[in-house]
mmCIF file of C-alpha atoms in Angstrom:
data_model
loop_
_atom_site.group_PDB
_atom_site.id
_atom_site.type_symbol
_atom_site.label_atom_id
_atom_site.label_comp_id
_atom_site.label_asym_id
_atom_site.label_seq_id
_atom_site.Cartn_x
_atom_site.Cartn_y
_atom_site.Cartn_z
ATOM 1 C CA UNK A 1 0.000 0.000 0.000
ATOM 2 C CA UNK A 2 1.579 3.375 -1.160
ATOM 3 C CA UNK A 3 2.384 5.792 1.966
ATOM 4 C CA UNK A 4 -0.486 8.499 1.272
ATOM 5 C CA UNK A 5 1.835 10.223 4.054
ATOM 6 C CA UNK A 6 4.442 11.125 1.352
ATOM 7 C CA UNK A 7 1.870 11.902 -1.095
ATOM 8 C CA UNK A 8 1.410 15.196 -2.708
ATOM 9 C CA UNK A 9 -2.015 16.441 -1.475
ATOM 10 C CA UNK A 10 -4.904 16.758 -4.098
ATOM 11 C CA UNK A 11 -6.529 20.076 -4.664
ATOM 12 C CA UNK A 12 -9.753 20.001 -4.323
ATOM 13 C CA UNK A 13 -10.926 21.196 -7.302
ATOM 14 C CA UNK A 14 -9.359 17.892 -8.710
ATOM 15 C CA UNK A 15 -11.003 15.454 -6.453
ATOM 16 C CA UNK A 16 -15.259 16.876 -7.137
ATOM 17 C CA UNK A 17 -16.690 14.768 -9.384
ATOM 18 C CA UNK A 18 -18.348 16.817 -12.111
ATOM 19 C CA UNK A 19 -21.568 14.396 -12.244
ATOM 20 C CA UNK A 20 -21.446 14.989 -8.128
ATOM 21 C CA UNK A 21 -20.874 18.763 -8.652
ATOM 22 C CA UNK A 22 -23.528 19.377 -11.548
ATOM 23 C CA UNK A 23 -26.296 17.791 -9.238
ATOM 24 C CA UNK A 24 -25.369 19.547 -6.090
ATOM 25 C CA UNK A 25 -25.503 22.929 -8.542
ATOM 26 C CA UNK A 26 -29.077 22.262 -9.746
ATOM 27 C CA UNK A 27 -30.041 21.117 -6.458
ATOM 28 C CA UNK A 28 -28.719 24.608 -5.079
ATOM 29 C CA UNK A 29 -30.156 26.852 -7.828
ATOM 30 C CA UNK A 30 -33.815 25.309 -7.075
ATOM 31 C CA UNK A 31 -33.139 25.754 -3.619
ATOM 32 C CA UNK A 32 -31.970 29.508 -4.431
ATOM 33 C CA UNK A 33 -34.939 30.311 -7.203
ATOM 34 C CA UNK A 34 -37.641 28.110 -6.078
ATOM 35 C CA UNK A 35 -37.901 26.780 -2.686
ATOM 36 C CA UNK A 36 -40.793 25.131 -2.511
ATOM 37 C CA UNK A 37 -39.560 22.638 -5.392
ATOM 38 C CA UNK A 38 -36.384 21.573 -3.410
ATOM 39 C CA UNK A 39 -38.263 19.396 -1.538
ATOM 40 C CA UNK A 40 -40.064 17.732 -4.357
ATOM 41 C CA UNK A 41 -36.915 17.650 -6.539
ATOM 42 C CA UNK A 42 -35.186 15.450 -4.037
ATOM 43 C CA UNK A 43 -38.360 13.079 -2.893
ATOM 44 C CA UNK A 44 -38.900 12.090 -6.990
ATOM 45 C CA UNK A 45 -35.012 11.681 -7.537
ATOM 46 C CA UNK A 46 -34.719 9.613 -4.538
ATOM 47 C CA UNK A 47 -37.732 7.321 -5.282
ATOM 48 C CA UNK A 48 -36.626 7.185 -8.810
ATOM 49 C CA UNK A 49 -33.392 5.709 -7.503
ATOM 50 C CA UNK A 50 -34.856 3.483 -5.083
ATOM 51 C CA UNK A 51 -37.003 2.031 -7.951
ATOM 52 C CA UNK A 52 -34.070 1.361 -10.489
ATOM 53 C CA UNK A 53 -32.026 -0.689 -7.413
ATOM 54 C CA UNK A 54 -32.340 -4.015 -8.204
ATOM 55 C CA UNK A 55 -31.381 -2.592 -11.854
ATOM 56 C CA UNK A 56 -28.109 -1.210 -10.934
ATOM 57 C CA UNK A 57 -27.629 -4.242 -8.291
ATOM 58 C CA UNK A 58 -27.756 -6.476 -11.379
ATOM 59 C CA UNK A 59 -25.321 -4.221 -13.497
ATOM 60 C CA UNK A 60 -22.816 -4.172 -10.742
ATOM 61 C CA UNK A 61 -22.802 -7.499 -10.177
ATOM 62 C CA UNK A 62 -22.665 -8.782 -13.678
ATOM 63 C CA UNK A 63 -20.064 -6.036 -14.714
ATOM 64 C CA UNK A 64 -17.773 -7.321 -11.712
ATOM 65 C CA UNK A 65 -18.480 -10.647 -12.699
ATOM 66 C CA UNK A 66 -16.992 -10.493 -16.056
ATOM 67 C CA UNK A 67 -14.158 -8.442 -15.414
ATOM 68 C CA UNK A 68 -13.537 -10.433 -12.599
ATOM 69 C CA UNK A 69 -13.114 -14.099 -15.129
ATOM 70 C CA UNK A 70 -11.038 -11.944 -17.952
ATOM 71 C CA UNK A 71 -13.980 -12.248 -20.212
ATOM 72 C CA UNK A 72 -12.723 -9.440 -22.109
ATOM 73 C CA UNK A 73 -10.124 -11.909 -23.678
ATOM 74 C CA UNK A 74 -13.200 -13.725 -25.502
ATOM 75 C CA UNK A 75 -13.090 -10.240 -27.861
ATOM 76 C CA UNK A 76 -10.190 -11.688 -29.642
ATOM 77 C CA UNK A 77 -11.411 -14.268 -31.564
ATOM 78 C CA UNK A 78 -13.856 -11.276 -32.827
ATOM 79 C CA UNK A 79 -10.782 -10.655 -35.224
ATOM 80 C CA UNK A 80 -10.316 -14.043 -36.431
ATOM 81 C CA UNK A 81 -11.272 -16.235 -39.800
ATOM 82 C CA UNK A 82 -13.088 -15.182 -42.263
ATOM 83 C CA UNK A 83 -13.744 -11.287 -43.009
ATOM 84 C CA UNK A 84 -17.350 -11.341 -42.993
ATOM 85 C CA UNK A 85 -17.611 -13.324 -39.704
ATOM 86 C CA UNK A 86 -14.992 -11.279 -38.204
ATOM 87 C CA UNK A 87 -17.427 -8.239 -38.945
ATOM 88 C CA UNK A 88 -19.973 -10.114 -38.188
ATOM 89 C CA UNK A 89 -18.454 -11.385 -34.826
ATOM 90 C CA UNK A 90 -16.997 -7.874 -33.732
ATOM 91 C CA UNK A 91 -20.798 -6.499 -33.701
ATOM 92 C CA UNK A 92 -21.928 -9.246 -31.945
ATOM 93 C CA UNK A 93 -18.916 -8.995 -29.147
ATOM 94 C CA UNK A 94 -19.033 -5.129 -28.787
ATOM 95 C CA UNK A 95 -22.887 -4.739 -28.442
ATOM 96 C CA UNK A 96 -22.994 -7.163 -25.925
ATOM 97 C CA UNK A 97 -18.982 -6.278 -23.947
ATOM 98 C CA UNK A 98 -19.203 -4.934 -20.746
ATOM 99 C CA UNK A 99 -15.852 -2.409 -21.123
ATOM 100 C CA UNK A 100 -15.501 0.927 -21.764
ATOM 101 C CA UNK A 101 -14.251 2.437 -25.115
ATOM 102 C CA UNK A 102 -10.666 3.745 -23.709
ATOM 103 C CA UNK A 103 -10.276 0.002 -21.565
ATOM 104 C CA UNK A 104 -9.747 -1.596 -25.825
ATOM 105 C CA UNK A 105 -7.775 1.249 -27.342
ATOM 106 C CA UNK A 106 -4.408 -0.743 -26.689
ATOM 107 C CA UNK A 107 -5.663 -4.120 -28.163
ATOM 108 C CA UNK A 108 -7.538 -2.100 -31.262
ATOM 109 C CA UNK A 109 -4.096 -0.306 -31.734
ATOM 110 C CA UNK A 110 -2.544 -3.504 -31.503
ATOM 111 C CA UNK A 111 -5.201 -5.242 -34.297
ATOM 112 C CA UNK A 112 -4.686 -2.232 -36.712
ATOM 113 C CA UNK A 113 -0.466 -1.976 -36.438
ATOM 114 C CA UNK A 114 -0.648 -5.361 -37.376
ATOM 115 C CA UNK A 115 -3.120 -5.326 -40.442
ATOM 116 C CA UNK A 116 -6.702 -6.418 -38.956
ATOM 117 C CA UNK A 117 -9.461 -5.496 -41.131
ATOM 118 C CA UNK A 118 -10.873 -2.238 -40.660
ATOM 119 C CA UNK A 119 -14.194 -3.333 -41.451
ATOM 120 C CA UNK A 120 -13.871 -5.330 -38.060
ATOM 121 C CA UNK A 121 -12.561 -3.034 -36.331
ATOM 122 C CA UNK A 122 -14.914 -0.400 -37.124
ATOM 123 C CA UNK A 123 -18.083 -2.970 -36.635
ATOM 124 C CA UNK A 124 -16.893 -3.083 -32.807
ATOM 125 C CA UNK A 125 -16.032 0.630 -32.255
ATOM 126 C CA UNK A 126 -19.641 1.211 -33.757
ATOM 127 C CA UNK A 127 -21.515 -1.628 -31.423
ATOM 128 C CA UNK A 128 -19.351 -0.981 -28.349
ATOM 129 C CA UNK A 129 -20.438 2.372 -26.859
ATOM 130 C CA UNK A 130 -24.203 1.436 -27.309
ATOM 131 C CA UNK A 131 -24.957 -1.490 -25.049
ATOM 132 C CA UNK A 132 -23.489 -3.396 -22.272
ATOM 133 C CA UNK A 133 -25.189 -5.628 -19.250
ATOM 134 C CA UNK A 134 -25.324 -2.530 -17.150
ATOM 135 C CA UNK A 135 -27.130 -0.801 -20.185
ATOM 136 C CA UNK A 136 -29.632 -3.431 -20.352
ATOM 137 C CA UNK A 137 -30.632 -3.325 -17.074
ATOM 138 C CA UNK A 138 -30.863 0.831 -16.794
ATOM 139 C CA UNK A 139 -32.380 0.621 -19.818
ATOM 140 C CA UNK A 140 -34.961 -1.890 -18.913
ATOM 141 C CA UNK A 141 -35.678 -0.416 -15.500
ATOM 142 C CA UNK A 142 -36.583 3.478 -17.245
ATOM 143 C CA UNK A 143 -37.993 2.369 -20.793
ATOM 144 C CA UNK A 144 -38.412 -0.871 -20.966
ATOM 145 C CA UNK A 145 -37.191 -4.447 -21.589
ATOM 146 C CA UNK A 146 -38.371 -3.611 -25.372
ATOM 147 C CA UNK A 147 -36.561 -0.988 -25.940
ATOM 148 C CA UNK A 148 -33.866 -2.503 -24.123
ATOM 149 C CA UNK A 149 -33.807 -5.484 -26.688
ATOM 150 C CA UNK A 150 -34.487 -2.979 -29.396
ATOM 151 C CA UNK A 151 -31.210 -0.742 -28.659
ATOM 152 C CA UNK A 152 -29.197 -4.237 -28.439
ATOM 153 C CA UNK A 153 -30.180 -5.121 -31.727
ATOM 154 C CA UNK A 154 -29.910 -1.668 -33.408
ATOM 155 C CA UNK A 155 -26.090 -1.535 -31.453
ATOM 156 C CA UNK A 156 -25.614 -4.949 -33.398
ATOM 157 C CA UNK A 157 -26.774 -4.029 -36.767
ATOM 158 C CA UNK A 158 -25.109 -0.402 -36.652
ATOM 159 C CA UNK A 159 -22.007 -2.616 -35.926
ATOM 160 C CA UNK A 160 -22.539 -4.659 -39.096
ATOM 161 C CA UNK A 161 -23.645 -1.770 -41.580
ATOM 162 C CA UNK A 162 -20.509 -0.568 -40.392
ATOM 163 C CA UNK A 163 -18.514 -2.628 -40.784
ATOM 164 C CA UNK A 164 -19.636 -4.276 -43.847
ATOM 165 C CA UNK A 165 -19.764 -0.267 -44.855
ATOM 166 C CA UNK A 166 -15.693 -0.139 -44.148
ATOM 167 C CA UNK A 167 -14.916 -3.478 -46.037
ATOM 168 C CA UNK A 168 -16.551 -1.755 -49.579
ATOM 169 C CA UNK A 169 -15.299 1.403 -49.392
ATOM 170 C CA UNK A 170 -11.673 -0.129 -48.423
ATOM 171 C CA UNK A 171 -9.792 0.447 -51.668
ATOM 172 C CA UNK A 172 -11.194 4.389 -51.189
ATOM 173 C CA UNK A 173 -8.916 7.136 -50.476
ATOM 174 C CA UNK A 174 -10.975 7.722 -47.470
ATOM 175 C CA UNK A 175 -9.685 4.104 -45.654
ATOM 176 C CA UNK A 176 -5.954 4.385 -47.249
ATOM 177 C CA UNK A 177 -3.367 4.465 -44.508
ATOM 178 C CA UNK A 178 -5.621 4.475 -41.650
ATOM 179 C CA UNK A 179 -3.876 4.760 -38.398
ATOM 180 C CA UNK A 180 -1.930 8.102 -37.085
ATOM 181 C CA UNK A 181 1.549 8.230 -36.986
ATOM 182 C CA UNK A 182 2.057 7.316 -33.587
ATOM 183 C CA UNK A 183 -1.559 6.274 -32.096
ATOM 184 C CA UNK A 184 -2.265 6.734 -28.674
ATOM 185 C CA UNK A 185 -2.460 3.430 -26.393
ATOM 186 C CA UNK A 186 -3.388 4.756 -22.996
ATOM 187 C CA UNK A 187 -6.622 4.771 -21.786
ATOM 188 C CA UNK A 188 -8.323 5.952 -18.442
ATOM 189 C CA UNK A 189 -8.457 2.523 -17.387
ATOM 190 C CA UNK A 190 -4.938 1.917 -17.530
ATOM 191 C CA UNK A 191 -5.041 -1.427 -19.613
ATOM 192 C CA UNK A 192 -1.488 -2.075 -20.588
ATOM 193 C CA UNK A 193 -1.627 -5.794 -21.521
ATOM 194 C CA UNK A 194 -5.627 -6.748 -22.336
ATOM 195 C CA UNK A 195 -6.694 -9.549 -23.825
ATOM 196 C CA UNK A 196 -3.818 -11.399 -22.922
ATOM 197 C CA UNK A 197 -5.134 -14.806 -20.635
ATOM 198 C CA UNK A 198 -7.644 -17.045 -20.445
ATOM 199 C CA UNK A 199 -11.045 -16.563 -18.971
ATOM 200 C CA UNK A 200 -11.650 -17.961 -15.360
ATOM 201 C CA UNK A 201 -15.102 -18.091 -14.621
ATOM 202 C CA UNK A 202 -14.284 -19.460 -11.010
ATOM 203 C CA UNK A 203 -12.705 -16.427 -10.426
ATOM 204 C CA UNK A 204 -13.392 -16.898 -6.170
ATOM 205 C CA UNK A 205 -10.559 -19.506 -6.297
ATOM 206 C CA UNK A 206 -7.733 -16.289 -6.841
ATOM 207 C CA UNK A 207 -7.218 -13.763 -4.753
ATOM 208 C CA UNK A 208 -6.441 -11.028 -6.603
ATOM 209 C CA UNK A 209 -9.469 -12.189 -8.825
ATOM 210 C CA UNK A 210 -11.924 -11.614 -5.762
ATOM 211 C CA UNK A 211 -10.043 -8.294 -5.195
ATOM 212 C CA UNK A 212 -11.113 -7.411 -9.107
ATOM 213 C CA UNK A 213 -14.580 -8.339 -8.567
ATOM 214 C CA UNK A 214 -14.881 -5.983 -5.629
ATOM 215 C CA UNK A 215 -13.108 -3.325 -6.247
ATOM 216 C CA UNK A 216 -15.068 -3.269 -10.224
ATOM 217 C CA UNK A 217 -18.209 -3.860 -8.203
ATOM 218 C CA UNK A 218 -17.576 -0.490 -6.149
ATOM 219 C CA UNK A 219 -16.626 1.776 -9.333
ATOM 220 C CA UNK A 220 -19.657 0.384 -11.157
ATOM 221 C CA UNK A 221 -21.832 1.235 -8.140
ATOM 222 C CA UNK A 222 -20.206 5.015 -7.778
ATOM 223 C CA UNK A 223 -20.542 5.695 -11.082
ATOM 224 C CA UNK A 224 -23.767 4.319 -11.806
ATOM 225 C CA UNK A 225 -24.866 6.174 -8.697
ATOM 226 C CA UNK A 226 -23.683 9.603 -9.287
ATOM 227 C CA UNK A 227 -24.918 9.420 -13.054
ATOM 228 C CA UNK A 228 -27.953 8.733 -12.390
ATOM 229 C CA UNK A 229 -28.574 10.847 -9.794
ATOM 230 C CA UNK A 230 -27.999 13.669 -12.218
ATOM 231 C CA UNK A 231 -30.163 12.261 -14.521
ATOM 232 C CA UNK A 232 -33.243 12.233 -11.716
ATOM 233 C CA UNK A 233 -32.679 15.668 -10.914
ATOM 234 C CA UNK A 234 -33.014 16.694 -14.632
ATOM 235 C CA UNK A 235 -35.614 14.678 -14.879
ATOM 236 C CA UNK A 236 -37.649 15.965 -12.173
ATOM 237 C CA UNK A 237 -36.881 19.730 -13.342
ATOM 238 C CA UNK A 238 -37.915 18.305 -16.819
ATOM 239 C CA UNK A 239 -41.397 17.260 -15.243
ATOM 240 C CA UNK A 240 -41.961 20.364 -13.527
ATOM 241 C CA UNK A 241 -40.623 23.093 -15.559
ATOM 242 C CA UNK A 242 -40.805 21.961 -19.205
ATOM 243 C CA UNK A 243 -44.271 21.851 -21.208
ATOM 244 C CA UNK A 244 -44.883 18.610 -22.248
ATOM 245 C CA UNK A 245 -46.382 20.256 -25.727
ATOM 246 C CA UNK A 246 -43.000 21.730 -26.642
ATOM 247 C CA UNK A 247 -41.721 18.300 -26.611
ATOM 248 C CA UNK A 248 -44.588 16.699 -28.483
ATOM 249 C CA UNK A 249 -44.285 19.441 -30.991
ATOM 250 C CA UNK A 250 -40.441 19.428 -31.624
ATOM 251 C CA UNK A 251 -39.856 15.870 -31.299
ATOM 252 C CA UNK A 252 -43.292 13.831 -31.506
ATOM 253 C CA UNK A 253 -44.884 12.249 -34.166
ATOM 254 C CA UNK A 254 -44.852 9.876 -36.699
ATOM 255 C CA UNK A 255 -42.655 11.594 -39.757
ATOM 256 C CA UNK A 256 -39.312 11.290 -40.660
ATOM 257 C CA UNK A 257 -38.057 14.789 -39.440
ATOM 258 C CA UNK A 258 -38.543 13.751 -35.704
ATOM 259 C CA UNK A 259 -36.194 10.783 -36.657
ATOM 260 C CA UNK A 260 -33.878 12.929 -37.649
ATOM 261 C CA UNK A 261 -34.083 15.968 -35.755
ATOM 262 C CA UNK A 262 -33.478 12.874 -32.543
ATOM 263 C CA UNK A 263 -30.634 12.067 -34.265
ATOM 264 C CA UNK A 264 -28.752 15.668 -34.669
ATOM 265 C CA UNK A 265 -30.059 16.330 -31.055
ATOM 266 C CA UNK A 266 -28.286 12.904 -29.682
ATOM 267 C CA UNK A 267 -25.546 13.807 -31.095
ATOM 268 C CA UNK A 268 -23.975 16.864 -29.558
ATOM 269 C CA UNK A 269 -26.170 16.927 -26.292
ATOM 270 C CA UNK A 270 -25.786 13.121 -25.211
ATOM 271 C CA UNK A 271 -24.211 12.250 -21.382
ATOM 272 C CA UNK A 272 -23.857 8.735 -21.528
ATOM 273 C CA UNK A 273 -26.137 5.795 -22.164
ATOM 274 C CA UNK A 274 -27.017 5.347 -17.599
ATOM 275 C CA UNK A 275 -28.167 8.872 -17.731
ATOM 276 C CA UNK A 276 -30.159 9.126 -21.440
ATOM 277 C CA UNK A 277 -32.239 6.451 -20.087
ATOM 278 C CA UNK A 278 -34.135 7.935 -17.698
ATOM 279 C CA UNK A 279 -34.188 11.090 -19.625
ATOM 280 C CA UNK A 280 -35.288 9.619 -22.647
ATOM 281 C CA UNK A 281 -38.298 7.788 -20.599
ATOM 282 C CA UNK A 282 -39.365 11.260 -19.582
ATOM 283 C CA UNK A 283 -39.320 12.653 -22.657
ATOM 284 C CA UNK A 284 -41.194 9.113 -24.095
ATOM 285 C CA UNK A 285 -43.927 10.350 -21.521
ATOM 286 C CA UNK A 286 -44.213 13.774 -22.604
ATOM 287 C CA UNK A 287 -44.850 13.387 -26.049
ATOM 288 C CA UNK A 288 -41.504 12.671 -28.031
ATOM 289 C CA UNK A 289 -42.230 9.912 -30.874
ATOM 290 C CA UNK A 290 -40.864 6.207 -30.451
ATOM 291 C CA UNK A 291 -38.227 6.776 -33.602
ATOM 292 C CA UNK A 292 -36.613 9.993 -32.525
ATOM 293 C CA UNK A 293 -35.798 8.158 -29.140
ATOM 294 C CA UNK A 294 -33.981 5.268 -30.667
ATOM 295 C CA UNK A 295 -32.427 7.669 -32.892
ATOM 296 C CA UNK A 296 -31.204 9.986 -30.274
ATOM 297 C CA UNK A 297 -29.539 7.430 -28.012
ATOM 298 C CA UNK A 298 -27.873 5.299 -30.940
ATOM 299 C CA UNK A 299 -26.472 8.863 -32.263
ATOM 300 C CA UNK A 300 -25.650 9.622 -29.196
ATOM 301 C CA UNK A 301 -23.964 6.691 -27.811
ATOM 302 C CA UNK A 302 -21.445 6.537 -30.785
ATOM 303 C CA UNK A 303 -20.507 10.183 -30.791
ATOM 304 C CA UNK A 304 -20.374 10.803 -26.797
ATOM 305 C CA UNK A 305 -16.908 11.258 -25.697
ATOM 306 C CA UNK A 306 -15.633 8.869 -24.966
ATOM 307 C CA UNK A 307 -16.727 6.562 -27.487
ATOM 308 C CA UNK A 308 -15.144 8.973 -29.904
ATOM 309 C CA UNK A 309 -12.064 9.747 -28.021
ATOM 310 C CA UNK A 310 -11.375 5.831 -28.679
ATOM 311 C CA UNK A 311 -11.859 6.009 -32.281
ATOM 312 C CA UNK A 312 -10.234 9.834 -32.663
ATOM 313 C CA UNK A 313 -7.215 8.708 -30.808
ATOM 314 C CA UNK A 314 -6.378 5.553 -33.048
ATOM 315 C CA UNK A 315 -7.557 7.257 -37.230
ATOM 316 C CA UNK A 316 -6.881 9.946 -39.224
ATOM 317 C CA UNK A 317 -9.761 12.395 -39.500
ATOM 318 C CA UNK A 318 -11.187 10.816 -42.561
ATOM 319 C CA UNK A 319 -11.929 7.759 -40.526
ATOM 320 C CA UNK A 320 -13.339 9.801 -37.803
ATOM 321 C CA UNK A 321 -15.441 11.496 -40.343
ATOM 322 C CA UNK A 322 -16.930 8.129 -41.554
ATOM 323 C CA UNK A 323 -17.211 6.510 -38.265
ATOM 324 C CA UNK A 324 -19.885 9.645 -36.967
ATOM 325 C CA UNK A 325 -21.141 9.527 -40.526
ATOM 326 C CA UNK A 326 -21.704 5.452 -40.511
ATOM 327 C CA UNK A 327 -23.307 6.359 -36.942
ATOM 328 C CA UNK A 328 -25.344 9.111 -37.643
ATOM 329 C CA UNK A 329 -26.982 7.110 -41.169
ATOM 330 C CA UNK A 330 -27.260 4.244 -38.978
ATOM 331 C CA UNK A 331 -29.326 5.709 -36.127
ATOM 332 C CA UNK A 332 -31.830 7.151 -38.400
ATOM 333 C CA UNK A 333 -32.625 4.338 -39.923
ATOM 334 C CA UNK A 334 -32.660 2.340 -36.642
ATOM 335 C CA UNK A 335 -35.231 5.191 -35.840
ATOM 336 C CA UNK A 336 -37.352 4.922 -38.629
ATOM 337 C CA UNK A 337 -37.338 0.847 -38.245
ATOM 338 C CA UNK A 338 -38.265 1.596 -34.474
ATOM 339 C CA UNK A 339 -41.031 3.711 -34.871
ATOM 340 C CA UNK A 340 -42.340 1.179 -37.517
ATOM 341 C CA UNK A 341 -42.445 -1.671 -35.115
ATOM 342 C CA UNK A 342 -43.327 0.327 -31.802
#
């Protein structure tokens, strides 16, 4: 254990969390501007959280759970075979992965210096950011287990189109010579040899493998926590402040312009998938259409930061370009399917 008595001391701007920070701000201003909603504000976040428990008790545990075994290494054999499959494979593997975008720069940096397919590559950058066990199970707990199922299978098929996408237009100027000069490799989760053993799904027989499970367990919980806390607060400003028909008017009905108006929305004003959910199952009650939901989170998902920090880090700007372009095309049609089947 390091000797936190020779330790420089952290200012403390540095150690407030900004999600913490934001929510303790909105909670002041309504204390400040209107007092009698502080009360309220806090009672409907706090039920609201209370509600979505066994949802984030699930996430935790099944996130610790997998990083805990090394299931991460099964993402490998994503790159293998054939290139189709591999495409094929990498969608599959990064809409369902529980690991953030930065935790597989080093292995995708690895895969590209060493010729892997773009197409693949690009199929798993696209699927990754979208959907995850914890996902699901927010998801579930503020939409819906359809839209939950829905999201995993538009994260899957924006993977393939893609991917499939990249493997055409690979003899194009826009794909030549992919990779920067000298891509980054470091991540915020400080992965500096993944992939690189075999799965142990008894993982309570090693020490340091129980030590994994808890400690992932605890940062899943925080940051699940403080996310959607934020997200409650908004959400109960959103039910008290905004007019549910300036929501059905921008972004309800049926026609194609909601679908895409979701999408350009999604892209620049997205969080993160934990804290669209329950904001996009507030806005689902106030009037915004079916399509324009699926079409803001799959927009958003891909292009929030860091999603696209992953992807920016590793290309050239023409690859950047297509990857929010392959995203943006792909969550409107996602959208438009959506609001079909709803």
């Amino acid at each position: 254990m390091a000797d936190t008595a020779t330790q420089t001391p952290t200012p403390w701007r540095k150690r407030i969390d900004g999600a913490w920070a934001f929510s303790a701000a909105l909670l002041a201003l309504v204390a400040l501007l209107d007092p009698p909603q502080f009360v309220p504000t806090v009672t409907f976040a706090a039920r609201a959280i209370a509600g979505t428990a066994p949802f984030i008790l699930f996430a935790v545990c099944a996130v610790a759970y997998l990083k805990a075994t090394g299931a991460e290494n099964l993402l490998a054999r994503a790159f293998e075979g054939n290139p189709a499959r591999m495409i094929v494979m990498a969608a599959l593997l990064g809409g369902l992965s529980p690991f953030c975008s930065c935790e597989v720069i080093p292995f995708i940096a690895a895969l590209l210096a060493v010729g892997a397919p773009l197409g693949a590559v690009m199929a798993f950058w696209l699927a990754s950011p979208l959907m995850d066990p914890a996902m699901f199970a927010i998801t579930t707990g503020a939409i819906g287990t359809e839209f939950a199922i829905a999201k995993t299978l538009a994260a899957v098929g924006l993977g393939i189109f893609g991917g499939f996408g990249t493997q055409l237009l690979s003899g194009t100027p826009i794909f030549a010579n992919p990779l920067r000069e000298k891509p980054a490799v470091g991540g915020c989760c400080g992965v500096s040899q993944p992939f690189s053993a075999k799965p142990v799904w008894r993982f309570w027989t090693e020490r340091a493998r129980v030590t994994t499970f808890r400690d992932t367990g605890l940062e899943n919980a925080a940051f699940l926590l403080k996310w959607l806390t934020l997200a409650y607060i908004v959400e109960a400003l959103m039910v008290h402040y905004m007019p549910a028909d300036l929501i059905a008017n921008v972004l309800g009905g049926s026609g194609l312009g909601t679908v895409i108006l979701g999408a350009l929305v999604g892209m620049p004003a997205y969080l993160n998938g934990y804290a669209a959910a329950p904001l996009v199952a507030e806005l689902l009650e106030q009037g915004m259409s079916n399509g324009a939901a699926m079409s803001f989170m799959i927009a958003g998902g891909v292009s929030c930061i860091p999603a696209a920090i992953a992807v920016w880090a590793l290309v050239k700007p023409r690859v950047f370009a297509a990857y929010l372009t392959f995203a943006l095309t792909g969550s409107i049609l996602a959208g438009v399917v959506w609001q079909v089947v709803a």
